PDB file of C-alpha atoms in Angstrom:
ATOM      1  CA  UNK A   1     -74.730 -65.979 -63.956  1.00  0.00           C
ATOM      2  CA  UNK A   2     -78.052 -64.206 -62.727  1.00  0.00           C
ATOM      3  CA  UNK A   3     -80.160 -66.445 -60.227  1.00  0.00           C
ATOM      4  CA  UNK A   4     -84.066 -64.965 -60.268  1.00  0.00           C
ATOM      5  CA  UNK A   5     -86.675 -66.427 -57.711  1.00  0.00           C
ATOM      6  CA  UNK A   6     -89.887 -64.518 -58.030  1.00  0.00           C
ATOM      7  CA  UNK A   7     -92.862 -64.704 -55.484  1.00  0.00           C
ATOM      8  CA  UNK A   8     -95.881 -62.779 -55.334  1.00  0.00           C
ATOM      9  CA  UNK A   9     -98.594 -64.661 -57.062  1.00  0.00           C
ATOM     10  CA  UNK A  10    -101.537 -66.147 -56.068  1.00  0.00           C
ATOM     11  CA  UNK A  11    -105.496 -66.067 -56.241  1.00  0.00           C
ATOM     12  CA  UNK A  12    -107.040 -62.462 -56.973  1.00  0.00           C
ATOM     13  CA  UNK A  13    -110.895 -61.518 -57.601  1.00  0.00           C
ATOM     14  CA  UNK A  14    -111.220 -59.412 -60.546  1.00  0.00           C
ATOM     15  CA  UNK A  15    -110.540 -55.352 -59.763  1.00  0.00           C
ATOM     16  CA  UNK A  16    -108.076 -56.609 -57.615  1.00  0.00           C
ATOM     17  CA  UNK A  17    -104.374 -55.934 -57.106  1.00  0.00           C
ATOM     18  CA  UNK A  18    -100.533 -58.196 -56.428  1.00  0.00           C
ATOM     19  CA  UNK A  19     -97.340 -57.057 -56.204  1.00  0.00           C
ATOM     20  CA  UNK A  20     -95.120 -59.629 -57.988  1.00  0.00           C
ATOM     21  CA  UNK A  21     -91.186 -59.412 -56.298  1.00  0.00           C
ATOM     22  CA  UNK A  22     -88.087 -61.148 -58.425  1.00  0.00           C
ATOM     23  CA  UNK A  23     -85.281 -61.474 -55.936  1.00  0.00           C
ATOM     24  CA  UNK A  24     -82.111 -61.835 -57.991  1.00  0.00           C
ATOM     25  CA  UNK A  25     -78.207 -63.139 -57.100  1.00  0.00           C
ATOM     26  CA  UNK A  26     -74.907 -63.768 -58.590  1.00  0.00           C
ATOM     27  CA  UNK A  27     -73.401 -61.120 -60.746  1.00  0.00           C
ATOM     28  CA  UNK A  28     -74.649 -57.274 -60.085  1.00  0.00           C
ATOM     29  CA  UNK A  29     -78.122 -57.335 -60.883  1.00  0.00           C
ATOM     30  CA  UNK A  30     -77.946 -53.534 -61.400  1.00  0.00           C
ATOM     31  CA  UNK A  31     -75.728 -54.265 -64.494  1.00  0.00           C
ATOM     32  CA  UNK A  32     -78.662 -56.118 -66.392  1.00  0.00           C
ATOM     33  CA  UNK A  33     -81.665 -54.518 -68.031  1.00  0.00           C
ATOM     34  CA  UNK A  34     -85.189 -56.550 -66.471  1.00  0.00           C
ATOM     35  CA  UNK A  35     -88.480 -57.190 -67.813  1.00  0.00           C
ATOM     36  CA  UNK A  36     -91.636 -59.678 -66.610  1.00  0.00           C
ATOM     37  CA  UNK A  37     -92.775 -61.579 -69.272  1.00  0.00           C
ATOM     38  CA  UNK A  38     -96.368 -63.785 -69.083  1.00  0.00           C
ATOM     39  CA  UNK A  39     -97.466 -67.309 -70.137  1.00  0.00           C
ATOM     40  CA  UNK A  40    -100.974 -68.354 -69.918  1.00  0.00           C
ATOM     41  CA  UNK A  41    -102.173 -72.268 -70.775  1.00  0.00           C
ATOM     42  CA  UNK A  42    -101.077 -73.066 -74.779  1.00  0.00           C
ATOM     43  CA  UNK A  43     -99.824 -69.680 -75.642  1.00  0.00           C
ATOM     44  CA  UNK A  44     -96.738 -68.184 -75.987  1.00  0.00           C
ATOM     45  CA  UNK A  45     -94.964 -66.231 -73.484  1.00  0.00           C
ATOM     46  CA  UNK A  46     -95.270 -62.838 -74.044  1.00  0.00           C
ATOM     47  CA  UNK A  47     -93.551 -59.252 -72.946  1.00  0.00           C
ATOM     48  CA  UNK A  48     -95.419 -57.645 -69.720  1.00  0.00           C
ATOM     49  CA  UNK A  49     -92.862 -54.499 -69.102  1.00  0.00           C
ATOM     50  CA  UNK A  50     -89.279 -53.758 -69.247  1.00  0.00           C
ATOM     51  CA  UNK A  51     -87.061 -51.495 -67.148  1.00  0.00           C
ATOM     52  CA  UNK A  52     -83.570 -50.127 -68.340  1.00  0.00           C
ATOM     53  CA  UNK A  53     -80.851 -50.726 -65.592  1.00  0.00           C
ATOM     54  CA  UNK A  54     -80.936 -47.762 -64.349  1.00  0.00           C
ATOM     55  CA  UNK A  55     -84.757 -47.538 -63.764  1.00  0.00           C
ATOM     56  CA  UNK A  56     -84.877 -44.648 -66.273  1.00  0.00           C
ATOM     57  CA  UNK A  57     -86.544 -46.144 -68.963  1.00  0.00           C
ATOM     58  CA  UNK A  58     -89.905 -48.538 -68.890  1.00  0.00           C
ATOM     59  CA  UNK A  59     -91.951 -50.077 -71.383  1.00  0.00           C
ATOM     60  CA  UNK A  60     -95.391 -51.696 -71.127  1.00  0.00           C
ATOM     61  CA  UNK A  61     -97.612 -53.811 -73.611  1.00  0.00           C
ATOM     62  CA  UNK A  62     -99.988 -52.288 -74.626  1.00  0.00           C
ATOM     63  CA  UNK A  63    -102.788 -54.794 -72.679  1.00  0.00           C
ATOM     64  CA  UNK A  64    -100.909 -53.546 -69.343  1.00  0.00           C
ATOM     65  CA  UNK A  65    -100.268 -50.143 -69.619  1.00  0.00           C
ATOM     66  CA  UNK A  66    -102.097 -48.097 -67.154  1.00  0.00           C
ATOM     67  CA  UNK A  67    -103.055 -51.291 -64.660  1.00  0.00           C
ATOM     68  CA  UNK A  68     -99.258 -52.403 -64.109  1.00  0.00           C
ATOM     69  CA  UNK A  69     -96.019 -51.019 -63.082  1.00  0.00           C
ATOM     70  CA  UNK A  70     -92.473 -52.028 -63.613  1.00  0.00           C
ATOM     71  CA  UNK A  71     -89.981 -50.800 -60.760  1.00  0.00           C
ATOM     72  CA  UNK A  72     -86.627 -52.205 -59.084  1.00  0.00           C
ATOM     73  CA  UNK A  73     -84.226 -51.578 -56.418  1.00  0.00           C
ATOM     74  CA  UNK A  74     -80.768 -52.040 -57.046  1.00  0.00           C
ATOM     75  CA  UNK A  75     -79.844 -51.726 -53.389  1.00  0.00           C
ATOM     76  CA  UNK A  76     -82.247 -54.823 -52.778  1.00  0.00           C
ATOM     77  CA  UNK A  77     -81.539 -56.351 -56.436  1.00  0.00           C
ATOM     78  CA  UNK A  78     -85.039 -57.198 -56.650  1.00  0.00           C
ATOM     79  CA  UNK A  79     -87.543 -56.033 -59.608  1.00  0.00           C
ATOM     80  CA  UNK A  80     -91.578 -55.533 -58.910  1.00  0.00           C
ATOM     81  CA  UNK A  81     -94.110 -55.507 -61.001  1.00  0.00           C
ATOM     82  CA  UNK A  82     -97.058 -53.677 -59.276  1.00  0.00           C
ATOM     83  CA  UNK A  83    -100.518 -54.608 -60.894  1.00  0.00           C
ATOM     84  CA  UNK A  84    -103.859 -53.509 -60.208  1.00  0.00           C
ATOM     85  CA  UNK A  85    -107.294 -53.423 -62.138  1.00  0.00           C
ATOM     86  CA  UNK A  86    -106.613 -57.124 -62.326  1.00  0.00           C
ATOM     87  CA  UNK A  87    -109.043 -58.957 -65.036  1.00  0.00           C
ATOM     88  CA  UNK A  88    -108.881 -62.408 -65.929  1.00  0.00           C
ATOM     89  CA  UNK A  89    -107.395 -62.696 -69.286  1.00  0.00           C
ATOM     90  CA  UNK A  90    -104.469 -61.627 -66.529  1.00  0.00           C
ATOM     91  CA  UNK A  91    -104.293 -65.280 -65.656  1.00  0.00           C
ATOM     92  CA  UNK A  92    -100.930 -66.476 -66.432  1.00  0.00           C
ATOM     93  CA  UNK A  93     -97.411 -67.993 -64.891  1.00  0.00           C
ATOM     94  CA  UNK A  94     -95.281 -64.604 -64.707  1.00  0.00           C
ATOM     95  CA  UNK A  95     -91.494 -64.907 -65.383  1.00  0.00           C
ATOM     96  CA  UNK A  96     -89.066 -62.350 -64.451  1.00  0.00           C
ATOM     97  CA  UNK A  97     -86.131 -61.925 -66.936  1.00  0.00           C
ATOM     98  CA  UNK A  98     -82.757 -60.338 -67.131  1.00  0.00           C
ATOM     99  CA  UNK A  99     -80.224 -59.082 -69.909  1.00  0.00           C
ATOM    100  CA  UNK A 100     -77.500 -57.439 -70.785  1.00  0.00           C
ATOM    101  CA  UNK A 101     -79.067 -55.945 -73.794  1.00  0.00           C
ATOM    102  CA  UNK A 102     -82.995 -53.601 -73.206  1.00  0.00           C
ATOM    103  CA  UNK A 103     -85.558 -56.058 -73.454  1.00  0.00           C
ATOM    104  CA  UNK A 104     -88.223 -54.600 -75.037  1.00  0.00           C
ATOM    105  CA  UNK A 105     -91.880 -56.081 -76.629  1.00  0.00           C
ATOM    106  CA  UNK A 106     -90.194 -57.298 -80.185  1.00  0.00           C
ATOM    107  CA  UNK A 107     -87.178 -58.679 -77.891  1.00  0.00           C
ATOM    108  CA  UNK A 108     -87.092 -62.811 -79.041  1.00  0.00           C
ATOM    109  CA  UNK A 109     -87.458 -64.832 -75.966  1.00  0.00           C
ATOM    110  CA  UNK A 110     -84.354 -66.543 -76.711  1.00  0.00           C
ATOM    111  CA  UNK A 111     -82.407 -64.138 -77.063  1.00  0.00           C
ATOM    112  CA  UNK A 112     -83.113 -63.313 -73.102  1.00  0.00           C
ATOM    113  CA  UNK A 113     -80.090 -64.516 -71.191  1.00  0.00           C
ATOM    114  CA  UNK A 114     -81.937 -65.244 -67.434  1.00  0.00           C
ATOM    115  CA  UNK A 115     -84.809 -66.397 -66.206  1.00  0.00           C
ATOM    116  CA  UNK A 116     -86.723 -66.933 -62.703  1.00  0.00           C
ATOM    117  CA  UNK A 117     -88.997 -70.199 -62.708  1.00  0.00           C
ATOM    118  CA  UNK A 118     -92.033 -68.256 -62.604  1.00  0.00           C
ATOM    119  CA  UNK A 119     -94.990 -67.905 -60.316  1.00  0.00           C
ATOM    120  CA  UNK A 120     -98.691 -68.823 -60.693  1.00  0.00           C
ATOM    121  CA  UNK A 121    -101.521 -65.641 -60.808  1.00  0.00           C
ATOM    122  CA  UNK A 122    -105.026 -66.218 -60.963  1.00  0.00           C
ATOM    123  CA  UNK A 123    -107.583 -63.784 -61.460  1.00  0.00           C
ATOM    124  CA  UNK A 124    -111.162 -64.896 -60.541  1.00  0.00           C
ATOM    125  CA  UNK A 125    -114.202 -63.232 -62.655  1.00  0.00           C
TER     126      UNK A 125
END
C-alpha cells in the first residue's frame, strides 16, 4: 500500500504560480511511477503529467506543457508539480497518483493503483 496526502493548493490570480507537494508512505515510493491528474466541477478527471520512477522520463498534456512541471524526490518520497502562467480553466481538485506500471495521458483512471484525496486550486481571472 501507497498512502498520498497532497497540499499545495489554494486561491491564485491569473499569471500566477503554486507548487503542489504529494507526500507519500508505506511501501518505497521510489518503486512506483507518479503522475497528477485534474478534476474540475462535472468533468472527468484528466492526466496533468507523469514522471517515470526514476525521474528520467516526464510527460505533460498538451494544455500544460510549458506552464507546469512534474518533479520528485525519492529521498523525501514526495512528487511536485510546479505550475506557473496559471489561467483559470486551471481551476480544478488536483490528485496525485501512483503505479507500478508508467502512467501516461491514454493511462485509464482505473487502472491507477493509488491515490491522494486531492487538493482544491483556484485560479481567479
Amino acid at each position: 500500500q501507497v498512502r498520498l496526502v497532497e497540499s499545495g493548493g489554494g486561491l491564485v490570480q491569473a499569471g500566477g504560480s503554486l507548487r503542489l507537494s504529494c507526500a507519500a508512505s508505506g511501501r518505497t515510493f521510489s518503486s512506483y511511477s507518479a503522475a497528477w491528474f485534474r478534476q474540475a466541477p462535472g468533468q472527468e478527471r484528466v492526466f496533468v503529467a507523469g514522471i517515470s520512477w526514476t525521474a528520467q522520463s516526464t510527460y505533460y498534456a498538451d494544455s500544460v506543457k510549458g506552464r507546469f512541471t512534474i518533479s520528485r524526490d525519492n529521498a523525501k518520497s514526495t512528487l511536485y508539480l510546479q505550475m506557473s502562467s496559471l489561467k483559470p480553466e486551471d481551476t480544478a481538485i488536483y490528485y496525485c497518483a501512483a503505479d507500478g506500471a508508467a502512467i501516461r495521458e491514454h493511462t485509464p483512471t482505473r487502472d491507477v493503483d493509488y491515490w491522494g484525496q486531492g487538493t482544491q486550486v483556484t485560479v481567479s481571472s
